[in-house]
Amino acid sequence: MSAKRKKDSGQPELPIEGVPPAASVEKKQSAASGNGTDHVIAETVETPIVHKPFDPKKLEAGLHTRVDRGFLDYASYVIRDRAIPNLADGLKPVQRRILWALHEKDDGRFIKVANVVGHTMQYHPHGDASIGDALVVLANKRYLIEGQGNFGNIFTGDPAAASRYIECRLTELARTEVFNDSITDFIPSYDGRNQEPVTLPCKLPLNLMLGTEGIAVGLSARILPHNFPELLEAQIAILKKQPFKCLPDFATGGLMDARDYQDGKGSVKVRAKIKTKDESTVVIKEIPPTTTTESLIASIEDAVQKGKLKVKSINDFTSENVEIEIRCHAGVDAEKLIDALYAFTDCEVTIASRIVVIKNNRPVELTVSEILRENTEQLVAILKRELELREKQLLDELHYRTLERIFIEERIYKLIEKCKTNEAVLASVYEGFKPFAKQLIREIADADVEKLLQVRIRRISLFDINKHREEMEKTKAELDETRKNLKGLTKYVIGHLETLLGKYGPLYPRLTTKSARHEEVDVKAVAFKSFKVAYDRETGYVGYKVSGEEFKLECTKFDKILLVF
């Protein structure tokens, strides 16, 4: 091949694997035959890369490190910032951001849900569908968000209307017990354009009030909802150092057996509330949680198809309240049908509880009692901070009112008439207050002087000393009451809880009936004889769905047949 190349072409010789490179010879081209430059000399090939055998115990590749680190970051994000609620306020991040958006837009009137979703997206780095769904769930919990329009039906499972057709606003309970901007810590939002709360200074045990489910990476939580007034009573008992016990309460009602609840580490059995209408008709009035009327009817129809039940008709009359009417065939006892419904359908469900929350940026598993004690300690701390803040505000108010009275009564404002510079004005005001230093709550500061200089002439001319004294007395009385509450903090917190209990107790009655225990249903005893067994002499077959006329027998799926030839 080299023989065909043009002479002095300037083409470098590249080395061939396995062939030793030839000695390079530098040649200088003449101006007539070349460009006067030297030939390019290729480098010799280094020793080929040796591939080491794969050893899983010695992983040094950068890609593995990045994948490992990335997965841990993703898992931590899902656990802390998406799926698991925080112990401090009982909310998942999306719920907290929804409530904060409602708080910022709150003016007492209903707001279109689409607007709330759009405002929440300033803080929540995910799609609008997840925000809208979370808002509907919060509204159906009844405690924090009041809805107007079609927010779906928790009994039938019907979805809510589109967000542009429904409206919502904060409840009074949420306004007074969840927010306090003065003691809220903030962090930048995901894009750095806004500030969002780390957690809300919530004075309610929302973890147990709302209940929640969350599935994270390698971790899941299922907190069952509890009755709000009963939680308040339990917190009062904690402060009084008395025993207490809290059990779940579901919005769909039902009959609950909580023998295995184990303070939130076990499970509960919940049955539908079924009443006998007449000898052949039963009516389901309440359904278990995790079911809807549609899914419950589907489970009954499935049991009928499998021969576990004998039902003539099923009619669903559910609207605001559940009403599923079931008619059985003639000769079938209604009481036996009720037992069969519990045994073979979703009229009885078992719900496991696993309370996992984020505490100090880490997931922890707690019991109901531990959650309530943590919430009660937080309630005491928040009310103490609010009282201390109010005490400081009242002291500042008394201080300014005292300055204002002296400034007007002693006509200190006259001293600044001849002053020509700002420094001279400040100096004259400071000088004017020196004889009255003992009357002041604290030393006068530049901010106080600036505030006094903003007092209008009209305010000075209409100053009423008697009215001013009355306002001072009211402020002093409130300050004394605040200091008294700080000294008797536990008594103050108990009074706060009792006020909530008296106001909201009648509004949130228990919906799930607590029963001591459910009688175990013997499935063999309540099974209906739905299988017809016969013998076909021509084919020699004996069994179910055999078209024979001999030895016809009705039996259940649990019966055993002995054939003797």
Coordinates of N, CA, C and O in Angstrom, one line a residue, residues 309-369:
L309 N -73.3 -15.7 49.4 CA -74.5 -15.0 49.8 C -75.6 -15.3 48.9 O -75.5 -15.6 47.7
K310 N -76.8 -15.2 49.5 CA -78.1 -15.2 48.7 C -78.8 -13.9 48.8 O -79.4 -13.6 49.9
V311 N -78.7 -13.1 47.8 CA -79.3 -11.8 47.8 C -80.2 -11.6 46.6 O -79.9 -12.0 45.5
K312 N -81.4 -11.1 46.8 CA -82.4 -10.9 45.8 C -82.1 -9.6 45.0 O -82.2 -9.6 43.8
S313 N -81.8 -8.5 45.7 CA -81.6 -7.2 45.1 C -80.8 -6.3 46.0 O -80.8 -6.4 47.2
I314 N -80.1 -5.3 45.4 CA -79.3 -4.3 46.1 C -79.7 -3.0 45.5 O -79.6 -2.7 44.3
N315 N -80.1 -2.1 46.3 CA -80.5 -0.7 45.9 C -79.7 0.3 46.7 O -79.7 0.3 47.9
D316 N -79.1 1.3 46.0 CA -78.3 2.3 46.7 C -79.1 3.6 46.6 O -79.3 4.2 45.6
F317 N -79.5 4.1 47.8 CA -80.2 5.3 47.9 C -79.4 6.4 48.6 O -79.9 7.3 49.2
T318 N -78.0 6.3 48.6 CA -77.1 7.2 49.3 C -77.2 8.6 48.7 O -77.1 8.7 47.4
S319 N -77.2 9.6 49.5 CA -77.1 11.0 49.1 C -76.2 11.7 50.1 O -75.0 11.5 50.1
E320 N -76.8 12.4 51.1 CA -76.0 13.0 52.2 C -75.6 11.9 53.2 O -74.6 12.1 53.9
N321 N -76.5 10.9 53.3 CA -76.2 9.8 54.3 C -76.3 8.5 53.5 O -76.9 8.4 52.5
V322 N -75.6 7.5 54.1 CA -75.5 6.2 53.4 C -76.8 5.5 53.6 O -77.3 5.4 54.7
E323 N -77.3 4.9 52.6 CA -78.5 4.0 52.7 C -78.4 3.0 51.5 O -78.8 3.3 50.4
I324 N -78.0 1.8 51.9 CA -77.9 0.7 50.9 C -78.9 -0.4 51.4 O -78.7 -1.0 52.4
E325 N -79.9 -0.6 50.6 CA -81.0 -1.6 50.9 C -80.7 -2.9 50.2 O -80.5 -3.0 49.0
I326 N -80.7 -4.0 51.0 CA -80.4 -5.3 50.5 C -81.6 -6.2 50.8 O -82.0 -6.3 52.0
R327 N -82.2 -6.8 49.8 CA -83.3 -7.8 50.0 C -82.8 -9.2 49.8 O -82.0 -9.4 48.9
C328 N -83.2 -10.1 50.6 CA -82.8 -11.5 50.5 C -84.0 -12.3 50.1 O -85.1 -11.9 50.1
H329 N -83.7 -13.5 49.6 CA -84.7 -14.4 49.1 C -85.6 -14.9 50.3 O -85.3 -14.8 51.4
A330 N -86.8 -15.4 49.9 CA -87.8 -15.9 50.8 C -87.1 -17.1 51.6 O -86.5 -17.9 51.0
G331 N -87.4 -17.1 52.9 CA -86.8 -18.2 53.7 C -85.5 -17.9 54.2 O -84.9 -18.7 55.0
V332 N -84.8 -16.8 53.8 CA -83.5 -16.5 54.3 C -83.7 -15.5 55.5 O -84.3 -14.4 55.3
D333 N -83.1 -15.8 56.6 CA -83.2 -14.9 57.8 C -82.3 -13.7 57.7 O -81.2 -13.8 57.3
A334 N -82.9 -12.5 58.0 CA -82.2 -11.3 57.8 C -81.0 -11.2 58.8 O -79.9 -10.7 58.4
E335 N -81.1 -11.7 60.0 CA -80.0 -11.7 60.9 C -78.8 -12.6 60.4 O -77.7 -12.2 60.6
K336 N -79.2 -13.7 59.8 CA -78.1 -14.5 59.2 C -77.4 -13.8 58.1 O -76.2 -14.0 57.9
L337 N -78.2 -13.0 57.3 CA -77.6 -12.3 56.2 C -76.6 -11.2 56.7 O -75.6 -11.0 56.1
I338 N -77.0 -10.6 57.8 CA -76.1 -9.6 58.4 C -74.7 -10.3 58.8 O -73.7 -9.7 58.5
D339 N -74.8 -11.4 59.5 CA -73.6 -12.1 59.8 C -72.8 -12.5 58.6 O -71.5 -12.4 58.6
A340 N -73.5 -12.9 57.5 CA -72.8 -13.3 56.3 C -72.1 -12.1 55.6 O -71.0 -12.2 55.0
L341 N -72.8 -10.9 55.7 CA -72.2 -9.7 55.1 C -70.9 -9.4 55.8 O -69.9 -9.0 55.2
Y342 N -70.8 -9.5 57.2 CA -69.6 -9.2 57.9 C -68.5 -10.3 57.6 O -67.3 -9.9 57.6
A343 N -68.9 -11.5 57.3 CA -67.9 -12.6 57.1 C -67.4 -12.6 55.7 O -66.2 -12.9 55.5
F344 N -68.2 -12.2 54.7 CA -67.7 -12.4 53.3 C -67.6 -11.2 52.5 O -67.2 -11.3 51.3
T345 N -67.9 -10.0 53.0 CA -67.8 -8.8 52.2 C -67.0 -7.7 53.0 O -66.5 -8.0 54.1
D346 N -66.8 -6.6 52.4 CA -66.1 -5.4 53.0 C -66.9 -4.7 54.0 O -66.5 -3.6 54.4
C347 N -68.0 -5.3 54.5 CA -68.8 -4.7 55.6 C -68.0 -4.8 56.9 O -68.3 -4.1 57.9
E348 N -66.9 -5.5 56.9 CA -65.9 -5.5 58.0 C -64.5 -5.5 57.4 O -64.2 -6.2 56.6
V349 N -63.8 -4.5 57.9 CA -62.4 -4.3 57.5 C -61.5 -4.2 58.7 O -61.9 -3.7 59.7
T350 N -60.2 -4.6 58.5 CA -59.2 -4.4 59.5 C -58.2 -3.4 59.0 O -57.7 -3.5 57.9
I351 N -57.9 -2.4 59.8 CA -57.1 -1.2 59.4 C -55.9 -1.2 60.4 O -56.0 -1.1 61.6
A352 N -54.7 -1.3 59.9 CA -53.5 -1.3 60.7 C -53.0 0.2 60.8 O -53.2 1.0 60.0
S353 N -52.4 0.4 62.0 CA -51.9 1.7 62.3 C -50.4 1.7 62.5 O -49.8 0.8 63.1
R354 N -49.7 2.7 61.9 CA -48.3 2.8 62.0 C -48.0 4.3 62.0 O -48.0 5.0 61.0
I355 N -47.7 4.9 63.2 CA -47.5 6.3 63.4 C -46.0 6.6 63.1 O -45.2 6.4 64.0
V356 N -45.7 7.2 62.0 CA -44.4 7.6 61.6 C -44.5 9.1 61.3 O -45.3 9.5 60.5
V357 N -43.6 9.9 62.0 CA -43.6 11.4 61.7 C -42.2 11.8 61.6 O -41.2 11.1 62.0
I358 N -42.0 13.1 61.1 CA -40.7 13.7 61.1 C -40.4 14.5 62.3 O -41.2 15.4 62.6
K359 N -39.4 14.1 63.0 CA -39.0 14.9 64.3 C -37.5 15.2 64.2 O -36.7 14.3 64.0
N360 N -37.2 16.5 64.2 CA -35.8 17.0 64.1 C -35.2 16.5 62.8 O -34.1 16.0 62.8
N361 N -36.0 16.6 61.7 CA -35.5 16.2 60.3 C -35.3 14.7 60.2 O -34.6 14.3 59.2
R362 N -35.8 13.9 61.1 CA -35.6 12.4 61.0 C -36.9 11.7 61.2 O -37.7 12.1 62.1
P363 N -37.2 10.6 60.5 CA -38.4 9.9 60.7 C -38.3 9.1 62.0 O -37.3 8.4 62.2
V364 N -39.4 9.1 62.8 CA -39.5 8.3 64.0 C -40.8 7.7 64.1 O -41.8 8.2 63.6
E365 N -40.9 6.6 64.8 CA -42.2 5.9 65.0 C -42.6 6.1 66.4 O -41.8 5.8 67.4
L366 N -43.8 6.6 66.6 CA -44.3 6.9 68.0 C -45.6 6.3 68.2 O -46.2 5.7 67.3
T367 N -46.1 6.4 69.4 CA -47.5 5.9 69.8 C -48.4 7.1 69.9 O -47.9 8.3 69.9
V368 N -49.7 6.9 70.1 CA -50.6 8.0 70.3 C -50.3 8.8 71.5 O -50.3 10.0 71.5
S369 N -50.0 8.1 72.6 CA -49.7 8.8 73.8 C -48.4 9.7 73.7 O -48.4 10.9 74.1

